[in-house]
XYZ file of C-alpha atoms in Angstrom:
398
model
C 12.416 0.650 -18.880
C 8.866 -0.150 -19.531
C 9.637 -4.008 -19.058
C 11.590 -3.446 -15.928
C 8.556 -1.225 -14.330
C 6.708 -4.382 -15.461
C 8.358 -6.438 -13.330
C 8.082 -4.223 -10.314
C 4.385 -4.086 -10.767
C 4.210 -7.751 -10.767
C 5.982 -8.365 -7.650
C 4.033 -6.448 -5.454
C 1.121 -7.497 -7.437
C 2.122 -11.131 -5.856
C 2.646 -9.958 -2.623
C -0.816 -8.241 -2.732
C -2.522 -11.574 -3.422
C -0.372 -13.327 -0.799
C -1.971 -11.029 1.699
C -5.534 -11.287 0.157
C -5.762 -14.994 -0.232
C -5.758 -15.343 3.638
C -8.866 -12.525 3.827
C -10.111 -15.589 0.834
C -9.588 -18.192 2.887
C -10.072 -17.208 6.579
C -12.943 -19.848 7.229
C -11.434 -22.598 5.522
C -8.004 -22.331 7.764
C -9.303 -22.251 10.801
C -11.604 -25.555 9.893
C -8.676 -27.268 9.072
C -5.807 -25.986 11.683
C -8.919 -26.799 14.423
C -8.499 -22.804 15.551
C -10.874 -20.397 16.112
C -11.219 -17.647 12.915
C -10.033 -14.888 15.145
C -6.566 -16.595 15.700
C -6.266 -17.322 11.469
C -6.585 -12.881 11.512
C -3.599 -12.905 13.115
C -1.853 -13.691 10.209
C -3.554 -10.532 8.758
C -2.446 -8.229 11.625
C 1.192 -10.263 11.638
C 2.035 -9.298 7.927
C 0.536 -5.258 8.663
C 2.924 -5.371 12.282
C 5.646 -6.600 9.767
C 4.850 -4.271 6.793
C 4.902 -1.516 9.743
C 7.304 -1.891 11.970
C 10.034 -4.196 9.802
C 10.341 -2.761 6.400
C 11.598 0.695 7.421
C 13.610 -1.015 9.853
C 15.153 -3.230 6.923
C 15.827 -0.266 4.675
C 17.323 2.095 7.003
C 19.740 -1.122 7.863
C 20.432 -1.599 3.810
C 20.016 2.258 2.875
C 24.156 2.570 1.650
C 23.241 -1.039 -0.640
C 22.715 -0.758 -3.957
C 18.880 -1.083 -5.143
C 18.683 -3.909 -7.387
C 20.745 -6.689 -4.787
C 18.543 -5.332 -1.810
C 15.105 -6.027 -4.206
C 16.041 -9.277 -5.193
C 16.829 -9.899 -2.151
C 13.429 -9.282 -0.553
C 11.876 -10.633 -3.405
C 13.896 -14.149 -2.529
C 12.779 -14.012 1.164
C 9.016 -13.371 0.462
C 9.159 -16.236 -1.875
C 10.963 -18.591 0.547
C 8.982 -18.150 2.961
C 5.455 -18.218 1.738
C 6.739 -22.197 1.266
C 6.650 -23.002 4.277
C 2.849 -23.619 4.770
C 2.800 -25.102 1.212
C 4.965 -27.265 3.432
C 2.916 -28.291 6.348
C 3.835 -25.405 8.638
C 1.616 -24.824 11.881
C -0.359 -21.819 12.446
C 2.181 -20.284 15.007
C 4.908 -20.958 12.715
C 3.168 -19.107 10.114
C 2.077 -15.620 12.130
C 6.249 -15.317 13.147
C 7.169 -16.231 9.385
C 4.350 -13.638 8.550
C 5.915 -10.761 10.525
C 8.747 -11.456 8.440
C 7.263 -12.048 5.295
C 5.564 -8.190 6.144
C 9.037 -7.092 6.591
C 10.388 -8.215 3.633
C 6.983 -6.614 1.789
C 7.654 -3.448 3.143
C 11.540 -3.556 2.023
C 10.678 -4.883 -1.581
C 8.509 -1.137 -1.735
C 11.037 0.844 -0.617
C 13.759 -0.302 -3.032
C 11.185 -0.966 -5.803
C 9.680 2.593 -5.670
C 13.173 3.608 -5.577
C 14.429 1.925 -8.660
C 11.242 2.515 -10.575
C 11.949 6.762 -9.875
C 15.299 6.430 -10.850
C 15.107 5.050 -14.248
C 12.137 7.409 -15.770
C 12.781 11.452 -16.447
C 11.564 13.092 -13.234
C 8.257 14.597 -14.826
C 7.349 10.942 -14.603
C 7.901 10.013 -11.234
C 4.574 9.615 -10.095
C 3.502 7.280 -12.730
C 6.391 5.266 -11.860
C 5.208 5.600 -8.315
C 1.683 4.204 -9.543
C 3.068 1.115 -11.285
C 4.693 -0.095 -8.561
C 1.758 0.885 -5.858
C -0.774 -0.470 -7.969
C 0.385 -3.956 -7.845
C -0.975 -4.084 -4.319
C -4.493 -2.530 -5.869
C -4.744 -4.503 -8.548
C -4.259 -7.748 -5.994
C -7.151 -6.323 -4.069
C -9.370 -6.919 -7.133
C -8.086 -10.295 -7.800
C -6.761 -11.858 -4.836
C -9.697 -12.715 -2.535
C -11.659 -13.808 -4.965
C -8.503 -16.346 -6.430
C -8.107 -17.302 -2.940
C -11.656 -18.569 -2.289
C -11.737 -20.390 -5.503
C -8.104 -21.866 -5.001
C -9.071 -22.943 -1.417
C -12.391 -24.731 -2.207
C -10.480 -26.447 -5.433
C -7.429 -27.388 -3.883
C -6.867 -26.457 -0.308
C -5.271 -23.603 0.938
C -2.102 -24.824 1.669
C -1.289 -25.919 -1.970
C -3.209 -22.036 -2.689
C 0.496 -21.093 -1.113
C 2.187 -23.268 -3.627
C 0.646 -21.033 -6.505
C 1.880 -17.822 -4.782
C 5.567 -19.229 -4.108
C 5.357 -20.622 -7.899
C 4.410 -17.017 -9.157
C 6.824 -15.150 -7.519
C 9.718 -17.741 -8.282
C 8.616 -16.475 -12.086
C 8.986 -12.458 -10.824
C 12.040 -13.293 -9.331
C 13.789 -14.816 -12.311
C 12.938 -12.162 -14.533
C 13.874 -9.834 -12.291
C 16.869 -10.977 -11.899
C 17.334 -10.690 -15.778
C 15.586 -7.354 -16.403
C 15.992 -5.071 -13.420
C 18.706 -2.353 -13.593
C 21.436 -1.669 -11.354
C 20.398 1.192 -9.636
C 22.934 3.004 -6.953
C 21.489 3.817 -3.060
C 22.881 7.387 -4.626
C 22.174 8.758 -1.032
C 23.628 12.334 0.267
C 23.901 11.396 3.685
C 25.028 8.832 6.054
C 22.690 6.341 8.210
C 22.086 9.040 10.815
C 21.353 11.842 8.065
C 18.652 9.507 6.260
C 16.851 9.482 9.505
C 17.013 13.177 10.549
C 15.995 13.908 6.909
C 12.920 10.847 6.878
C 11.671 11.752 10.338
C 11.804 15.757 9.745
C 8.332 17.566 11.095
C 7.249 18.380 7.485
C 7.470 14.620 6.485
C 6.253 13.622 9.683
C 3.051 15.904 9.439
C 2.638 14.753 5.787
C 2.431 10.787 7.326
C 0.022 12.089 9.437
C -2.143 13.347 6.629
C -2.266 9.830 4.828
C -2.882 7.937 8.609
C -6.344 10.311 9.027
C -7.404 9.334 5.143
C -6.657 5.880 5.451
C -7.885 5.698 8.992
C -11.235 6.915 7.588
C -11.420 4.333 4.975
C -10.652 1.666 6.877
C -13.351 2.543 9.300
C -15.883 2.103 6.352
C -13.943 -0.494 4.173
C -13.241 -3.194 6.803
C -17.049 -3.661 7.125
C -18.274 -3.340 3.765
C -19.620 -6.554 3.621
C -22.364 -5.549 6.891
C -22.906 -1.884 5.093
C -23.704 -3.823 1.856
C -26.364 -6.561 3.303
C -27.747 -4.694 6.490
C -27.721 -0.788 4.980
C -27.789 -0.945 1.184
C -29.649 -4.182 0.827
C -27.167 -6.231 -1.176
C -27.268 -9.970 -0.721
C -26.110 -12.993 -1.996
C -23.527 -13.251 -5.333
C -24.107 -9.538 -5.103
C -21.875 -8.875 -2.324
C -19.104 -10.250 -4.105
C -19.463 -8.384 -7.610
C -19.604 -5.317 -5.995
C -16.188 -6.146 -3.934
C -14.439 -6.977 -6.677
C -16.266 -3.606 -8.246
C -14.466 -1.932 -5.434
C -11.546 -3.288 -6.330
C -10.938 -2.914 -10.174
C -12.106 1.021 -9.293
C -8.978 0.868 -6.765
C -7.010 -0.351 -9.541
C -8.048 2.128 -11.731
C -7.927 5.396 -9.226
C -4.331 3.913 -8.580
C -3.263 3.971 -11.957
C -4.565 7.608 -12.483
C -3.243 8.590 -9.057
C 0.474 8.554 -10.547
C -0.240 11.316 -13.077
C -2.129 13.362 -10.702
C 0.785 13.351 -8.547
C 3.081 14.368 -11.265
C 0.902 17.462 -12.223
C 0.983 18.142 -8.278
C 1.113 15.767 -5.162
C -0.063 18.639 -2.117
C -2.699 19.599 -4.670
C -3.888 15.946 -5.412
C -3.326 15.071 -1.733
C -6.089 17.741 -0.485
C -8.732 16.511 -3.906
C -8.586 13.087 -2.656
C -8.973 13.437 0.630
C -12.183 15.723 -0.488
C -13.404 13.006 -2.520
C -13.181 10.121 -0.063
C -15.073 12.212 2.806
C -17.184 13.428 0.086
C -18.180 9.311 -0.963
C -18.351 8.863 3.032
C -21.046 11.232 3.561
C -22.586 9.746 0.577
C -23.107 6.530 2.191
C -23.925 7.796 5.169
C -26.836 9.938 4.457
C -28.593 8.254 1.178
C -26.340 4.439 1.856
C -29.844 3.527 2.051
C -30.414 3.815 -1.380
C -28.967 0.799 -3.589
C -27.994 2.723 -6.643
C -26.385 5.860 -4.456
C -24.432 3.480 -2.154
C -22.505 1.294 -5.383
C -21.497 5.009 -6.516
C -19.957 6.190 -3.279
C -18.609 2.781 -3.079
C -16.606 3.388 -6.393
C -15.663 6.388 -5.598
C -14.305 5.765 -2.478
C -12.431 3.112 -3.736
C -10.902 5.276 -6.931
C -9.930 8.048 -4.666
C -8.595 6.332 -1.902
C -6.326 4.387 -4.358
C -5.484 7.557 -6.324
C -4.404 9.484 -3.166
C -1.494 6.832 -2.287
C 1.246 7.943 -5.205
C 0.767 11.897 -4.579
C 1.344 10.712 -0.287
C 4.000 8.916 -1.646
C 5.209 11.239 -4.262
C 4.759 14.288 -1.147
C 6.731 12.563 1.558
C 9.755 11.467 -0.649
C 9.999 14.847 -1.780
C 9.641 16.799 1.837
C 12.306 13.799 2.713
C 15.053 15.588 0.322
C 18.253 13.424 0.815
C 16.516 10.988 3.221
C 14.344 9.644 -0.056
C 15.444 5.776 0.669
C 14.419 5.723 3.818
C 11.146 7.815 3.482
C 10.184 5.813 0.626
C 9.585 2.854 2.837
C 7.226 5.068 5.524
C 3.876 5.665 3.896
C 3.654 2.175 3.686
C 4.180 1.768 7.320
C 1.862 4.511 8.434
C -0.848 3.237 6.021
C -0.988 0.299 8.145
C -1.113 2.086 11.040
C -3.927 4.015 9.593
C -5.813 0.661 8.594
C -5.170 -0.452 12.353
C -6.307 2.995 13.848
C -9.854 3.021 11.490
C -10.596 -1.155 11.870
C -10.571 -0.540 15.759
C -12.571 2.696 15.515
C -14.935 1.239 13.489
C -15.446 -1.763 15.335
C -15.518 0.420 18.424
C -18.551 2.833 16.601
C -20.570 -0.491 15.642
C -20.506 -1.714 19.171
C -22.501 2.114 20.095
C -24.383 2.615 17.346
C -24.245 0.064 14.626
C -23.115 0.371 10.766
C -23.929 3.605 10.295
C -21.882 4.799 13.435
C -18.919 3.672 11.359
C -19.788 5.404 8.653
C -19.779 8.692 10.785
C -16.457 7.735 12.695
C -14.960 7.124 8.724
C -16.883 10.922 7.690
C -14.920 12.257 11.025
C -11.510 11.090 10.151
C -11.628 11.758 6.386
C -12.799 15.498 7.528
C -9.738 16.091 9.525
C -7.525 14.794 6.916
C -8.832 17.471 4.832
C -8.085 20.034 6.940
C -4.517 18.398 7.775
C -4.099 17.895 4.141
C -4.552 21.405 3.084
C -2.407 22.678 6.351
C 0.723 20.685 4.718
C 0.678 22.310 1.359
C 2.853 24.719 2.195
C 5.608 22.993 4.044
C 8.996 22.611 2.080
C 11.336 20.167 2.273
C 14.541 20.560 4.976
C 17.723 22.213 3.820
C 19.859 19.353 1.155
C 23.552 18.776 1.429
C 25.721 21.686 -0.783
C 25.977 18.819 -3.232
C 22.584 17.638 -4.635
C 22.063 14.266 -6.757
C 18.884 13.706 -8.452
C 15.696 12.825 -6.256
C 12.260 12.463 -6.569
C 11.153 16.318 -7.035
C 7.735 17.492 -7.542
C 8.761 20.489 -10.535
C 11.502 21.012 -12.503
C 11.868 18.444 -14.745
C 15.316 17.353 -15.621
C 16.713 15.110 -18.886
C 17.899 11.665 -18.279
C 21.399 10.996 -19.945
């Protein structure tokens, strides 16, 4: 078990550093393509439009397949494809490969959350929930970073190579180590999306799109809050973004047994700890020592809150679980898409710190949303009930 939730967290740890070493090595594309750096971010917006849109499109479409074929699967694609620059592929090439690439992300989730919560007793769902998440946080840490260097070194299109290598590795052993794991669902096609897209899983999505919305506001300009409000500069800048990241990495980690002990609950502390880090930066960001604190703690608790969102929507889902297990994925996107915009749109009036107060704004709401949802119960199962993800009564594994 432990190896096989192993292997999980390694594959989206490679897809995590797939999408990070283009943030790594945005400059360095767009000298070589001849392009200006706003069209090498569309390969950033291409892989969240994929991540978004395709993945619960591809696991509603391959929710009656078994698990482990439908992972490998995914795993296969992503790997193919991330080639095809190593190759010599053109920009335009790669944004339509990245939309696919996204999809197959988004897919790999879905069935990898799904085989991680069906092989551990159900008191330990959430931790298996945080393995597999915090591939993606722990990428954050390392991938930028490994980008840059691998780009100066050796050029960013043999930087591919290393990422296709890597997740050749995942693949095989996945292929070795991975259970079989049945789709085990209750309903049909049509029932998985009445159950997925039911108002108290819909209103739960909309919790996690206000938090994330608010972080994104502050996070996608951390680099301008760090030199032009907190006085960073220089090497600096870059040890406290990786700071940021290993305290993602850790809040992720921790986020899977505070969704075990209870997601609403956890959902509601974390949203009150990232608004509470927002206002830290906003009132005393000014202050160098103050500002790397809120920074860690934003980073911690916006990483902890994503297994109890998780753990909260597959539950509220009931029998739709393979399908909803692919959504707060999508609407974290969104929510990354909704606060980048803001944010930008809040610089252009007031500067940095009208980010900051858009990112306060958001995170407030979510708190009130947040503790609004912790009452809603899941719809009405199917007479006969198989084991889902369940947020009490623990059950023994045969």
């Amino acid at each position: 078990m432990a190896i096989a939730l192993g292997v999980l967290f390694a594959g989206t740890f490679v897809m995590g550093c797939a999408e990070m070493l283009v943030g790594g090595m945005l400059d360095l594309m767009a000298a070589d393509l001849a392009v200006p750096l706003s069209a090498v971010g569309a390969l950033v917006s291409a892989n969240a439009l994929g991540i978004a849109i395709g993945g619960p499109l591809l696991t509603f479409l391959t929710a009656r397949l078994a698990r482990r074929p439908v992972l490998l699967v995914a795993l296969a694609v992503f790997t193919g494809l991330n080639l095809l620059p190593a190759l010599g592929a053109g920009l335009e090439t790669f944004i339509a490969v990245r939309v696919v690439i996204g999809a197959a992300e988004g897919l790999f989730i879905a069935a990898a959350i799904t085989t991680a919560t069906s092989i551990v007793p159900r008191e330990r769902v959430g931790r298996a929930m945080a393995v597999v998440i915090s591939g993606f946080a722990v990428s954050g840490a390392v991938g930028m970073p490994l980008g840059r260097l691998l780009g100066e070194a050796v050029g960013w299109r043999v930087s591919f190579l290393a990422i296709v290598l890597t997740a050749a590795i995942v693949l095989v052993i996945a292929l070795l180590v991975v259970p079989r794991v049945p789709a085990e669902s209750e309903v049909g096609m049509l029932g998985q999306l009445r159950f997925a897209f039911a108002p108290p899983v819909l209103a739960v999505l909309a919790v996690g799109v206000l938090l994330f919305a608010g972080v994104s506001a502050a996070q996608t300009y951390l680099v301008p809050f760090l030199d032009g409000v907190a006085g960073v500069s220089g090497p600096w800048i870059g040890a406290c973004l990786m700071g940021f990241g290993i305290a993602a990495a850790v809040g992720s980690f921790a986020g899977g047994r505070f969704a075990d002990a209870g997601a609403a609950r956890a959902l509601i502390l974390g949203a009150i700890g990232v608004a509470a880090s927002l206002i830290a930066m906003m009132l005393w960001g000014t202050n160098l020592v103050v500002a790397v604190i809120a920074l860690l703690v934003l980073a911690m608790t916006s990483a902890g809150i994503t297994s109890p969102w998780q753990h909260r929507v597959e539950h509220l889902a009931g029998p739709g679980v393979i399908l909803a297990a692919s959504l707060p994925a999508s609407a974290g996107n969104l929510g990354d898409a909704v606060g980048a915009f803001s944010g930008g749109q809040a610089i252009d009036i007031g500067g940095i710190p009208a980010a900051i107060l858009t990112a306060v704004i958001l995170a407030a709401v979510s708190i009130a949303a947040a503790i609004a949802s912790r009452s809603l119960r899941p719809a009405r199962r199917p007479r006969t009930e198989s084991a889902l993800p369940h947020e009490t009564e623990p059950v023994t594994v045969q």
